[in-house]
Coordinates of C-alpha atoms and ligand atoms in Angstrom, one line a residue:
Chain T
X1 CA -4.8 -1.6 -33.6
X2 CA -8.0 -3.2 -32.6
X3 CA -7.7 -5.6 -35.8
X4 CA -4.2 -6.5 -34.6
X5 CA -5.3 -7.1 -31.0
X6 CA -8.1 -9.5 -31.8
X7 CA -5.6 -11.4 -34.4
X8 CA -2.9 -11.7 -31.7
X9 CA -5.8 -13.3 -29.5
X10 CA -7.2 -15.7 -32.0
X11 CA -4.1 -17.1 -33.3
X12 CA -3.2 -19.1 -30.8
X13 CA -6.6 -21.1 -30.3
X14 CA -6.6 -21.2 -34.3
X15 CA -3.2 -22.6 -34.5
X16 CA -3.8 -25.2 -32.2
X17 CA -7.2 -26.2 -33.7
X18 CA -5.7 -26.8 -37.4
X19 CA -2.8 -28.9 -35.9
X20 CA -5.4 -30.9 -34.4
X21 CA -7.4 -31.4 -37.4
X22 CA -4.0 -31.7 -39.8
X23 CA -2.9 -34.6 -37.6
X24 CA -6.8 -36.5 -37.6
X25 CA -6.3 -36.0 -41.0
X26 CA -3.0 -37.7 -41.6
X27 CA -3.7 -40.1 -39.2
X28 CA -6.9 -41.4 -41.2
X29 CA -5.0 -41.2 -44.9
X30 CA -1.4 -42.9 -43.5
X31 CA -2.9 -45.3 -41.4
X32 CA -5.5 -45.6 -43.8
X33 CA -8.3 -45.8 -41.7
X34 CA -11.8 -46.6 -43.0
X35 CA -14.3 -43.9 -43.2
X36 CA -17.3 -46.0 -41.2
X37 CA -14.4 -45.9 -38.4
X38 CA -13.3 -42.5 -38.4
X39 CA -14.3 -39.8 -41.4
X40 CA -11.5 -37.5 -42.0
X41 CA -12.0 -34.2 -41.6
X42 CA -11.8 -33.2 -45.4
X43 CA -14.6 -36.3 -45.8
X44 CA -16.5 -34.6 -42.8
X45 CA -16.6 -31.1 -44.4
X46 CA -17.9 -32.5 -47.9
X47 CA -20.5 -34.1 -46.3
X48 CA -21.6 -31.0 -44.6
X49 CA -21.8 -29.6 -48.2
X50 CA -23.1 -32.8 -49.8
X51 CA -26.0 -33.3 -47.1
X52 CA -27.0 -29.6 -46.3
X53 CA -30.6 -30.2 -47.4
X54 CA -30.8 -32.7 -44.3
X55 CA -28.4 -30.2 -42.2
X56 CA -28.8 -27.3 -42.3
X57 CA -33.1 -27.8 -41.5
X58 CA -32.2 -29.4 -38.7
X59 CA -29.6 -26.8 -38.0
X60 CA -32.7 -24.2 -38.1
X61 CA -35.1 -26.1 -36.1
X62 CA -32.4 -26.6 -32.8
X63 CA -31.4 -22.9 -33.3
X64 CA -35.0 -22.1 -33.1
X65 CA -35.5 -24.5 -30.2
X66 CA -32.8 -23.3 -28.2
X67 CA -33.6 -19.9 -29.2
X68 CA -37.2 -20.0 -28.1
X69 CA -36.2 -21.3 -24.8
X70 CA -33.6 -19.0 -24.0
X71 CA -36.2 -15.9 -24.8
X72 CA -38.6 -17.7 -22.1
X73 CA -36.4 -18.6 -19.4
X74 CA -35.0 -15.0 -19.8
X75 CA -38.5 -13.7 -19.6
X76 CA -39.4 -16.5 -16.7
X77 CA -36.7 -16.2 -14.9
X78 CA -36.2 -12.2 -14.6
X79 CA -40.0 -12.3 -14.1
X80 CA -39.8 -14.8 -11.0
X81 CA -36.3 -13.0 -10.1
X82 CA -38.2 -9.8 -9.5
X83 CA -41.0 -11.5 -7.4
X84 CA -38.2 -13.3 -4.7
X85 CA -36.8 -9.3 -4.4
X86 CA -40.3 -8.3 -3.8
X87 CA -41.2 -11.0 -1.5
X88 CA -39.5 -13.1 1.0
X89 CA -42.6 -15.5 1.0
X90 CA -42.8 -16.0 -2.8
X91 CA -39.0 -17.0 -2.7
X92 CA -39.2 -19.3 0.1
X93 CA -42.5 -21.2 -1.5
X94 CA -41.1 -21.2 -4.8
X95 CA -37.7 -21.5 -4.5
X96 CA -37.3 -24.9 -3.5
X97 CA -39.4 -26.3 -6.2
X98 CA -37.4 -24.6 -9.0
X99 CA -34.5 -26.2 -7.1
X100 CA -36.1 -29.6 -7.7
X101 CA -36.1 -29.5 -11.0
X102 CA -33.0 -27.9 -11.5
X103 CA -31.2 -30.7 -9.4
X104 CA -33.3 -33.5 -11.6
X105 CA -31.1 -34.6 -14.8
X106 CA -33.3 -33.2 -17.6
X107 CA -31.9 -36.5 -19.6
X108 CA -34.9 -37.9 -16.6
X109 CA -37.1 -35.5 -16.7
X110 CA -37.5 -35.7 -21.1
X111 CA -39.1 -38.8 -21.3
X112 CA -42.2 -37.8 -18.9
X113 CA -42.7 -35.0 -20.3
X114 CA -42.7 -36.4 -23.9
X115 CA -45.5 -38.8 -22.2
X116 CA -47.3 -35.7 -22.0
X117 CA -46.9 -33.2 -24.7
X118 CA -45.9 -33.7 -28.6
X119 CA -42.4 -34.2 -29.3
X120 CA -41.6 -30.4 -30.1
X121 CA -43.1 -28.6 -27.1
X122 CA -41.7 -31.4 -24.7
X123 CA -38.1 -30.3 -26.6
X124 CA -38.7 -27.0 -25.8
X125 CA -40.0 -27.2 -22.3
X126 CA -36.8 -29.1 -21.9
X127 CA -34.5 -26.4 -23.1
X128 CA -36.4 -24.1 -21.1
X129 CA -36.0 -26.0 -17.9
X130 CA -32.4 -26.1 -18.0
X131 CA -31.9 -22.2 -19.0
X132 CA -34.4 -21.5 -16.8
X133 CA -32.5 -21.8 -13.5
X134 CA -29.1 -19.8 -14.1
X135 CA -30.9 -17.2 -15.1
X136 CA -33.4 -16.8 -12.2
X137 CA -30.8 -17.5 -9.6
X138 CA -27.7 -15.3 -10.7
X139 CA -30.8 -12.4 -11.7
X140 CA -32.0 -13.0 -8.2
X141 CA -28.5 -12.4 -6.7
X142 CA -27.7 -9.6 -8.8
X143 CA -31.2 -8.2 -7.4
X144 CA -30.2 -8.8 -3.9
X145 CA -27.2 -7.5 -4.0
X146 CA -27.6 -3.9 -5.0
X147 CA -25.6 -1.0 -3.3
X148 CA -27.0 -0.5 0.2
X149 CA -25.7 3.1 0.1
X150 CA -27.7 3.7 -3.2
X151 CA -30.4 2.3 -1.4
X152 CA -30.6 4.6 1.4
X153 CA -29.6 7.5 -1.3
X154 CA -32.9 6.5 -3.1
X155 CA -34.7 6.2 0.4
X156 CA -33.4 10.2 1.2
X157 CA -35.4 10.8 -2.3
X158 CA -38.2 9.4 -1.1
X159 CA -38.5 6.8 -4.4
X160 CA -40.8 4.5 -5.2
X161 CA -40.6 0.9 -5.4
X162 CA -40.8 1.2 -9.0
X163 CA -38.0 3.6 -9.2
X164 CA -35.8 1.8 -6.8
X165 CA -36.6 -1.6 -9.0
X166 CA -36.2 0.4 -12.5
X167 CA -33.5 2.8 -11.9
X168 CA -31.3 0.7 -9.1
X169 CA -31.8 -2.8 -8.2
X170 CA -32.4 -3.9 -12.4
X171 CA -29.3 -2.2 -13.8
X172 CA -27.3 -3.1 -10.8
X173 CA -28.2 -6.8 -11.1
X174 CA -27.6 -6.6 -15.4
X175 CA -23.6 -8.1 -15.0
X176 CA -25.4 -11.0 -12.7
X177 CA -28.1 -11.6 -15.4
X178 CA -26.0 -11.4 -18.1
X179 CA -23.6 -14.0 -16.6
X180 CA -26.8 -16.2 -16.0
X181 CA -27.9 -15.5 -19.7
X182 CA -24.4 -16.8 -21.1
X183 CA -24.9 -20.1 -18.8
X184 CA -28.3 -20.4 -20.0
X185 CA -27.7 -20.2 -23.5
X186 CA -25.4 -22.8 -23.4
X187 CA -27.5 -25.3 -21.3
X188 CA -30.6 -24.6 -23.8
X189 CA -28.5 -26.0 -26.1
X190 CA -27.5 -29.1 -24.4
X191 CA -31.1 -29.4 -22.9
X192 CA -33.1 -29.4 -26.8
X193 CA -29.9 -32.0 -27.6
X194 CA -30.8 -34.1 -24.5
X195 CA -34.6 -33.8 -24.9
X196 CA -34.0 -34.6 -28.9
X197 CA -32.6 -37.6 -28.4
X198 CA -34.8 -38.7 -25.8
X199 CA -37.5 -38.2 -28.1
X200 CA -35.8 -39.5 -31.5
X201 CA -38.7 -37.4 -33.6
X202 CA -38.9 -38.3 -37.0
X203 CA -40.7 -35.8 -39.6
X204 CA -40.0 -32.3 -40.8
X205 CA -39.3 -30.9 -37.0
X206 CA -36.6 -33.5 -36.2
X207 CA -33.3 -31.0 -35.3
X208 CA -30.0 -32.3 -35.1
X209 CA -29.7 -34.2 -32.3
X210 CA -32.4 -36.5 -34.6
X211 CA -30.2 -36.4 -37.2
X212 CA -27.2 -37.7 -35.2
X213 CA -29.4 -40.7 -34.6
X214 CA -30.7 -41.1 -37.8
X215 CA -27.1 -41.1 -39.1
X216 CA -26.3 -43.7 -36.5
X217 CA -28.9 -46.5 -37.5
X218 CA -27.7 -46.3 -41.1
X219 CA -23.9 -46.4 -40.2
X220 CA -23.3 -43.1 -41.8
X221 CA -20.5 -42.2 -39.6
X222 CA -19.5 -39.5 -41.8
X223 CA -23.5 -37.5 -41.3
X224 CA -22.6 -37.9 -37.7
X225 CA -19.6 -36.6 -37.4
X226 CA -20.8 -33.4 -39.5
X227 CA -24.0 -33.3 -37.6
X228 CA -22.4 -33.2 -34.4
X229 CA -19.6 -30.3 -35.9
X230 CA -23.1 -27.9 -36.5
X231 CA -24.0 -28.5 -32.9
X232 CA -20.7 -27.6 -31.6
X233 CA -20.6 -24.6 -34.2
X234 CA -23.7 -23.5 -32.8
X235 CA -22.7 -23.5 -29.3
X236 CA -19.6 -21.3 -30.2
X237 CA -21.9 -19.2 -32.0
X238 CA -24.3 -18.8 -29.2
X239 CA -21.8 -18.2 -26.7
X240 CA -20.0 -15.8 -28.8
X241 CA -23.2 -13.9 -29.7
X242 CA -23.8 -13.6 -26.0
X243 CA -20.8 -13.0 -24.7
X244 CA -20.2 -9.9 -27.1
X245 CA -24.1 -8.9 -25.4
X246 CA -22.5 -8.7 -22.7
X247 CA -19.6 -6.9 -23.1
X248 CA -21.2 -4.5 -25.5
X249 CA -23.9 -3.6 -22.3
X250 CA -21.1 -3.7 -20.0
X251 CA -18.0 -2.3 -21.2
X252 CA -18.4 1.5 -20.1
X253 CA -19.0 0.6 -16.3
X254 CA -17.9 -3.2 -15.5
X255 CA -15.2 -5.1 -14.1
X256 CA -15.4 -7.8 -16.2
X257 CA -15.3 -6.3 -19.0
X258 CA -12.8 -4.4 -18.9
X259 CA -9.7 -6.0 -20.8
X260 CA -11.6 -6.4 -23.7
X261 CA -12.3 -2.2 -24.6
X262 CA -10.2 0.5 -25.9
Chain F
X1 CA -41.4 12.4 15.1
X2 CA -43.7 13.8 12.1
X3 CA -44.5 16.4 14.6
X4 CA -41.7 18.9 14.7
X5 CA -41.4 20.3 17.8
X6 CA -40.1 24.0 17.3
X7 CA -38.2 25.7 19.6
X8 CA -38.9 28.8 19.4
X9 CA -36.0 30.1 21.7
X10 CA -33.8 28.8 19.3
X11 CA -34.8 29.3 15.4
X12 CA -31.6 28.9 13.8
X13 CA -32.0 25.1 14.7
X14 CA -32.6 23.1 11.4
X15 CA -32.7 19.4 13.4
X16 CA -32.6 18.9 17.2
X17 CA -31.8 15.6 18.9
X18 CA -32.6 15.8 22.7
X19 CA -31.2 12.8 25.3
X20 CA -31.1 10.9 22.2
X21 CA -30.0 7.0 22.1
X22 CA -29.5 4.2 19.6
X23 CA -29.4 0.4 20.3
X24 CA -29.1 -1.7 17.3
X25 CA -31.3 -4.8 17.3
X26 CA -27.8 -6.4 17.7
X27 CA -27.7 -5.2 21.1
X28 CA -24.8 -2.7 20.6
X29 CA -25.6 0.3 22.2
X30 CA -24.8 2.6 19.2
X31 CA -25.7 5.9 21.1
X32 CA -26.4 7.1 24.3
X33 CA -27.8 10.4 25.7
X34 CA -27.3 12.3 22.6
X35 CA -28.0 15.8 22.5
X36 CA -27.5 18.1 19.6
X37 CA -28.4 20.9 17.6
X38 CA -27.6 21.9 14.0
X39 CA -28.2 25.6 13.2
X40 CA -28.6 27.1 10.5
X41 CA -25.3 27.6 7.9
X42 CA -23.2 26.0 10.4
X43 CA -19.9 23.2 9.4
X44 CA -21.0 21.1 12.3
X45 CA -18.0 18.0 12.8
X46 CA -18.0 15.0 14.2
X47 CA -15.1 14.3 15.3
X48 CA -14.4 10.5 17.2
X49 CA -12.3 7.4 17.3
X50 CA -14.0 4.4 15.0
X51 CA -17.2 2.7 16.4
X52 CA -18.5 5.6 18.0
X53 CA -21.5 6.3 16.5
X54 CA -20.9 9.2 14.0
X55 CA -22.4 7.3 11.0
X56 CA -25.3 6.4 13.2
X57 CA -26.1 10.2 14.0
X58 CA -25.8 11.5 10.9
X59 CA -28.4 7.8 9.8
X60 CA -31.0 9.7 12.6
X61 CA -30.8 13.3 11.0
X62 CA -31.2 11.8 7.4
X63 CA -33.8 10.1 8.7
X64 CA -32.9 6.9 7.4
X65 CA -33.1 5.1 10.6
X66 CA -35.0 6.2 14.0
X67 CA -34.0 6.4 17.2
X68 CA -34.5 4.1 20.3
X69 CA -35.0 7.0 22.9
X70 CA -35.3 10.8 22.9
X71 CA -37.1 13.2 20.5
X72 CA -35.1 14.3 17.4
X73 CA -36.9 16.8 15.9
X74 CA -36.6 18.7 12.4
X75 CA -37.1 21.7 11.4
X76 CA -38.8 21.2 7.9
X77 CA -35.0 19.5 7.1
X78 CA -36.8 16.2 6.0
X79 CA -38.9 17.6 3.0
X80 CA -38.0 16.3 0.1
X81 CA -34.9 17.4 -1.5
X82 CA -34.0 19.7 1.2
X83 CA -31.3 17.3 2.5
X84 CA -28.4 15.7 0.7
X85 CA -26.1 13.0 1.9
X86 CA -22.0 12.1 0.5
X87 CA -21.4 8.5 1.9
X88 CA -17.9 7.8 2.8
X89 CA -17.3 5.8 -0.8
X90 CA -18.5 7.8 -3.6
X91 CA -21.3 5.6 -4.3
X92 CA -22.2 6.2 -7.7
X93 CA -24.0 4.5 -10.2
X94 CA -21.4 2.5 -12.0
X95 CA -23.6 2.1 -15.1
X96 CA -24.6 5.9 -15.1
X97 CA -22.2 8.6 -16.8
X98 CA -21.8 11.6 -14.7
X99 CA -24.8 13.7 -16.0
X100 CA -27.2 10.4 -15.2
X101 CA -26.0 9.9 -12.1
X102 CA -26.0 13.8 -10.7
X103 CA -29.7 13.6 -12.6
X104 CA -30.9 11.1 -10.2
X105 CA -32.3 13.3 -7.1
X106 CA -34.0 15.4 -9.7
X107 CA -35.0 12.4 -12.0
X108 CA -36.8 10.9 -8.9
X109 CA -38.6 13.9 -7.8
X110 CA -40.1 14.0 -11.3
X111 CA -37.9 16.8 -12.9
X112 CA -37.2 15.9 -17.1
X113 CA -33.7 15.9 -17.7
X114 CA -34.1 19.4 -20.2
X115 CA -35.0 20.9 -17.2
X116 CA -32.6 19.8 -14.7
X117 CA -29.9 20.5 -17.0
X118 CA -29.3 23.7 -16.3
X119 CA -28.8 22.8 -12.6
X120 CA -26.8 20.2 -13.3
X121 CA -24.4 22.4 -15.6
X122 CA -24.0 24.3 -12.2
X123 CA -22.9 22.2 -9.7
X124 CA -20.8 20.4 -12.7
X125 CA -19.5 23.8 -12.9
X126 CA -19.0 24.0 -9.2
X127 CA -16.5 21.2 -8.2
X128 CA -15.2 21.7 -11.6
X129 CA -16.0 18.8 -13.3
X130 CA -17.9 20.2 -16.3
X131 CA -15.5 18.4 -19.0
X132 CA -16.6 15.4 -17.8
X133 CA -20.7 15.4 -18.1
X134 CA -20.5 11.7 -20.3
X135 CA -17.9 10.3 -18.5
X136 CA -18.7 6.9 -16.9
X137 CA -17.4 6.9 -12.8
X138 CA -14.7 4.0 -13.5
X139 CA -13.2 6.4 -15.7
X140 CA -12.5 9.0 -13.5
X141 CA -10.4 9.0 -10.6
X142 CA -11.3 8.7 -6.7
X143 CA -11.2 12.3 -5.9
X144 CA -13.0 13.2 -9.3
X145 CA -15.5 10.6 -8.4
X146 CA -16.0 12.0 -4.7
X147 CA -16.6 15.7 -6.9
X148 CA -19.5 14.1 -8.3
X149 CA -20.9 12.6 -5.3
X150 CA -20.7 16.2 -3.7
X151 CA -22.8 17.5 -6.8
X152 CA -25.3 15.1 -6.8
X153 CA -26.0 16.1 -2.8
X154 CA -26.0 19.9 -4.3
X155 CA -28.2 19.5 -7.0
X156 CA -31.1 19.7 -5.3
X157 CA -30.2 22.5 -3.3
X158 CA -30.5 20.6 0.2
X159 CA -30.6 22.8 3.2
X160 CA -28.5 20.6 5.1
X161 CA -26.0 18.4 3.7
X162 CA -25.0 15.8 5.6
X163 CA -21.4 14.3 4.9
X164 CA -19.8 11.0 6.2
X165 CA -15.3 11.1 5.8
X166 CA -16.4 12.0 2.7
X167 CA -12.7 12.3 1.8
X168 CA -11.1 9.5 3.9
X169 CA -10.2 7.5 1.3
X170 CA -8.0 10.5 -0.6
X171 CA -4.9 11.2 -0.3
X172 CA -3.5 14.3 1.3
X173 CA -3.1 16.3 -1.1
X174 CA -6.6 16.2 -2.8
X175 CA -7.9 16.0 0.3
X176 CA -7.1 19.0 1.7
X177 CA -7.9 20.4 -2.1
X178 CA -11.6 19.2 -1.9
X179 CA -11.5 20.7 1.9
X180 CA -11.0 23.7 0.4
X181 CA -13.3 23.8 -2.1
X182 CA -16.5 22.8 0.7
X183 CA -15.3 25.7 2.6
X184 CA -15.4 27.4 -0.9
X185 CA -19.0 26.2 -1.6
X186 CA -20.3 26.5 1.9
X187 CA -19.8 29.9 1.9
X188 CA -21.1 30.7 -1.0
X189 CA -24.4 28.7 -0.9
X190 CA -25.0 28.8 2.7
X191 CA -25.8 25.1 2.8
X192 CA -25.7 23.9 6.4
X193 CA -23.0 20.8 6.7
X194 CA -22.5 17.8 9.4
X195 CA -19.3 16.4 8.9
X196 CA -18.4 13.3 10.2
X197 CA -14.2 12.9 10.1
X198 CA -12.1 11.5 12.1
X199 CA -9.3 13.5 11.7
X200 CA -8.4 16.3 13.8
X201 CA -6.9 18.9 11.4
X202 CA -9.5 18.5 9.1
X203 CA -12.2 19.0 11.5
X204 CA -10.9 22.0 13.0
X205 CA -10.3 23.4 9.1
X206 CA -13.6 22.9 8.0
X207 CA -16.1 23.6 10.9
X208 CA -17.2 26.0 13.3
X209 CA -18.2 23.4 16.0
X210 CA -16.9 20.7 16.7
X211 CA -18.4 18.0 18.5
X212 CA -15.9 15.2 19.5
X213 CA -17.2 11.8 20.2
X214 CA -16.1 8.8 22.0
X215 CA -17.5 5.3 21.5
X216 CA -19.1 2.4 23.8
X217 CA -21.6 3.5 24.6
X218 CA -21.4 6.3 22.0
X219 CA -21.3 9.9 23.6
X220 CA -20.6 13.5 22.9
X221 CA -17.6 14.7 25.3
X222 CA -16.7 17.5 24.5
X223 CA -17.5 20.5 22.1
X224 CA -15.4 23.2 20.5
X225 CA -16.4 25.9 19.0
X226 CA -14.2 27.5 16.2
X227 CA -14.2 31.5 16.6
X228 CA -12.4 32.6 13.4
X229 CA -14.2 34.6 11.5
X230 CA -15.1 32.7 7.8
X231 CA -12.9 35.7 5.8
X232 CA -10.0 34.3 7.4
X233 CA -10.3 31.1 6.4
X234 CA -9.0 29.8 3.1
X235 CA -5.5 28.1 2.9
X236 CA -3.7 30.5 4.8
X237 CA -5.5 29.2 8.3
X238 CA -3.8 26.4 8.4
X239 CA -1.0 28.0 9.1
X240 CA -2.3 30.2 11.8
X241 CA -1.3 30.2 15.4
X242 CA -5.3 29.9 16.3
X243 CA -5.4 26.7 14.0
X244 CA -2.7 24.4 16.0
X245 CA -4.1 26.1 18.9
X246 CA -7.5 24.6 17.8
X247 CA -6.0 21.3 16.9
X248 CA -4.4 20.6 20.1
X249 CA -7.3 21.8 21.7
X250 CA -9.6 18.9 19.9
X251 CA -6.7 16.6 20.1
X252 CA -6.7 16.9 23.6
X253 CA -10.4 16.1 23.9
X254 CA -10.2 13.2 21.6
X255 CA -7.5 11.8 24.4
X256 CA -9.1 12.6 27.4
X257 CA -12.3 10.9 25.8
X258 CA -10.3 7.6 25.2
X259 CA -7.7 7.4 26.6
X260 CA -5.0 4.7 25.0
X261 CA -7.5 5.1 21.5
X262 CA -5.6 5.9 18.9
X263 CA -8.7 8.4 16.7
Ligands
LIG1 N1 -26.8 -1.8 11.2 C1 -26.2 -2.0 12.4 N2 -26.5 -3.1 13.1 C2 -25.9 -3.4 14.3 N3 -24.9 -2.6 14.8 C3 -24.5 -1.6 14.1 C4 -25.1 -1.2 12.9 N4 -24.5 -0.1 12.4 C5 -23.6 0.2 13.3 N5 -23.6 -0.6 14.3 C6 -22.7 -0.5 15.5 O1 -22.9 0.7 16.1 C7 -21.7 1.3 16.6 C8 -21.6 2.6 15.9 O2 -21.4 2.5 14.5 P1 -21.2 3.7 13.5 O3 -21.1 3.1 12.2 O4 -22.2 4.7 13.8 O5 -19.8 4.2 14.0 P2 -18.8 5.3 13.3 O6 -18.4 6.3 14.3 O7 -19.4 5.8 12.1 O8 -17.5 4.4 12.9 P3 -16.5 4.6 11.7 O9 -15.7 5.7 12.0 O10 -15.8 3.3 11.7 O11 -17.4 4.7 10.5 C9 -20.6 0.3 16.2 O12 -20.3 -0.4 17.4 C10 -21.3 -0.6 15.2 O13 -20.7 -1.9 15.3
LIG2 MG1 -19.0 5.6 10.0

């Protein structure tokens, strides 16, 4: 039943993206198109194959990039989160600044900070920056808005902070931080691309933004083209990893969740 | 207010509020020249058209809000775990299955869940909800859920419990099914009960005094006090000649209090 259910879903996206691909495909053989122009798609996929000792290292070290920075602004932002709940002066001082550098293209902001650091940790401050925000804001908000009936219940019970923050106001906000996380993962992404390309790092640790680059100097359209295919495969996989998170965590008590169970 | 003043003319009295009033920081004047007394194993309702402060007593008894003037007193009520409170929505813990979230007033004064469960297995037992210990509250239904809310309030054994149109949101029919079953519980517990309901029939079912209420400034007008012995109630009162005579009775109040109000 399940099985069925998610088929029935899938199809149509799938059908849609192989008709797409079919007619690229065509297109470049009939018209005869040449493959510095536009790669076909079969010419695209052998090169994945053909190049994946370049790849698929570059694949690791974005994966572990955006990875890295996702784990930190989940642990930076939660962490600041909690603080604004606790304190209205805290929130008000910091707020603002986190604002700042949330409103400030990161695309700006990568260049000064590779000025500063070494290519990899300027990458990864970058991906950090942009997860960073979604996360503390929407965490904040789910923090904020807990259940002012549970609160008073946990009032009559004479709870501690502690409790309160533990058994209330951090399980009430999870739907808001997991919304925030999904956001953030994605941005990581594009941050690490952003802050790659800004930096155009050479060497062992060059991920595949680099590699996009690299492909582009030497005219090898078809490298960039299968490059830029792993980067969007990786966002789908990151998304899709986090969105099932979520719904795993969520699917017994939450709204938005609830078309996917049973 | 930490020091209880007990009345000694009048034991029964679990909380006393004398001349009390309320004004919100708003301005509204919530309350004005309150006085009240809940005895001991009473159904005390309050009965009143929206807006007139019923919410805000019960707020003062729990002793999750203070007054503005006038002494409310308790009578060791406040300790911990002596008084339990059903908000008007269920207000459960969405993420908690049933067993967590009837747990939680034990959970926070320390108790480990092997031995709450016991207690828990009774009020389950109680409003008859022991099938459903690992169900999650979005998968039962709005009277089921308002079952658990009452077992949470009982699981610690409260003294008082403290109940705002607990079943307002219901329909009739459950309604007057979970009516019957407080009446149920109430007598066999002993728990001392404030109601707060804006319906007439279901105030004059459930309590032995009623005290009906009319708003700006908020006010007692008028109390009633039920004289049917608790044997005779049960489904059959509402039936009764006494029962409509009770209900016109606190109808009539309700009117004269505000007039033109619809309660
Ligand atoms: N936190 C608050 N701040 C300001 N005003 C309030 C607050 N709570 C209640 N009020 C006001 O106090 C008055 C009494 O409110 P209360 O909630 O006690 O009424 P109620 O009798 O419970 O009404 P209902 O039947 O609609 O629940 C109302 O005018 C309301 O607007
Ligand atoms: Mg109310």
């Amino acid at each position: 039943m399940a099985l069925l259910a998610l088929v029935r879903r899938l199809a149509p996206p799938a059908l849609v993206f192989t008709a797409l691909l079919g007619t690229w495909e065509a297109f470049v053989r009939l018209a005869e198109v040449p493959s510095f122009v536009l790669p076909a798609p079969s010419l695209v996929a052998a090169t994945l194959v053909a190049d994946r000792a370049t790849l698929l290292p570059a694949l690791l070290v974005t994966l572990k990039i955006t990875g890295f920075a996702l784990a930190a602004a989940v642990v930076g932002g939660v962490g600041l989160a909690i603080l604004f709940s606790r304190s209205r002066w805290i929130e008000r001082s910091v707020l603002p600044l986190a604002i700042v550098l949330q409103v400030t293209p990161i695309v700006a902001i990568a260049p000064l900070l590779l000025v500063y650091l070494d290519p990899s940790t300027a990458v990864l401050v970058c991906a950090f920056l942009v997860a960073f925000f979604p996360i503390l804001s929407n965490t904040a908000l789910g923090l904020a808005s807990t259940d002012r009936n549970l609160l008073d219940l946990f009032r009559l019970y004479g709870a501690s902070r502690l409790q309160t923050l533990r058994l209330l106001r951090l399980p009430g906000a999870l739907p808001h931080f997991l919304g925030g996380v999904r956001i953030g993962g994605g941005l990581a992404l594009i941050g690490a691309i952003a802050a790659e390309l800004a930096a155009g790092a050479a060497g062992k640790g060059a991920g595949l933004a680099f590699r996009i680059v690299e492909a582009g100097y030497r005219l090898n359209i078809p490298r960039m083209f299968a490059a830029l295919a792993l980067i969007s495969l990786l966002g789908i996989a990151i998304f899709s990893a986090l969105a099932l998170l979520s719904n795993r965590v969520l699917r017994r008590w939450h709204d938005s969740a609830l078309d996917q169970d049973k | 207010m930490g020091l209880a003043m007990l009345d000694t003319t009048r034991p029964r009295a679990l909380v006393t509020l004398h001349d009390v009033g309320k004004v919100y920081a708003t301005g509204t004047v919530a309350l004005a020249n309150i006085d009240l007394e809940v005895r001991s194993g009473e159904i005390l309702t309050l009965l009143g058209p929206s807006g007139c402060g019923k919410s805000t007593i019960l707020r003062l008894v729990a002793g999750l809000d203070t007054p503005t003037s006038g002494v409310l007193s308790r009578n060791h009520a406040n300790v911990r775990g002596t008084v339990g409170f059903v908000f008007q929505d269920p207000t459960l813990m969405p993420w908690a299955d049933v067993f967590d979230n009837i747990y939680l007033p034990l959970r926070l004064q320390g108790q480990s869940r092997n031995k709450a469960a016991p207690a828990i297995a009774d009020v389950l037992e109680r409003v008859g909800l022991a099938r459903f210990v690992k169900a999650f509250p979005r998968e039962l239904s709005g009277g089921m859920r308002m079952r658990v809310s009452i077992a949470r309030a009982l699981v610690s054994r409260p003294r008082l419990l403290l109940m705002d149109e607990p079943f307002a949101a219901l329909d009739e029919i459950t309604r007057f099914r979970l009516d019957d079953d407080l009446v149920a519980l109430q007598a066999e517990l002993g728990t001392t009960i404030v109601f707060v309901t804006h319906s007439v029939f279901e105030s004059v079912y459930l309590s032995s005094r009623i005290h009906v209420m009319a708003a700006h400034p908020g006010r007692i007008t008028a109390e009633i006090e039920i004289d049917t012995p608790s044997i005779r109630r049960g489904r059959e009162f509402r039936t009764t000649p006494a029962y409509l005579h009770y209900c016109r009775q606190a109808s009539d109040a309700l009117q004269r209090a505000a007039p033109g109000e619809d309660a």
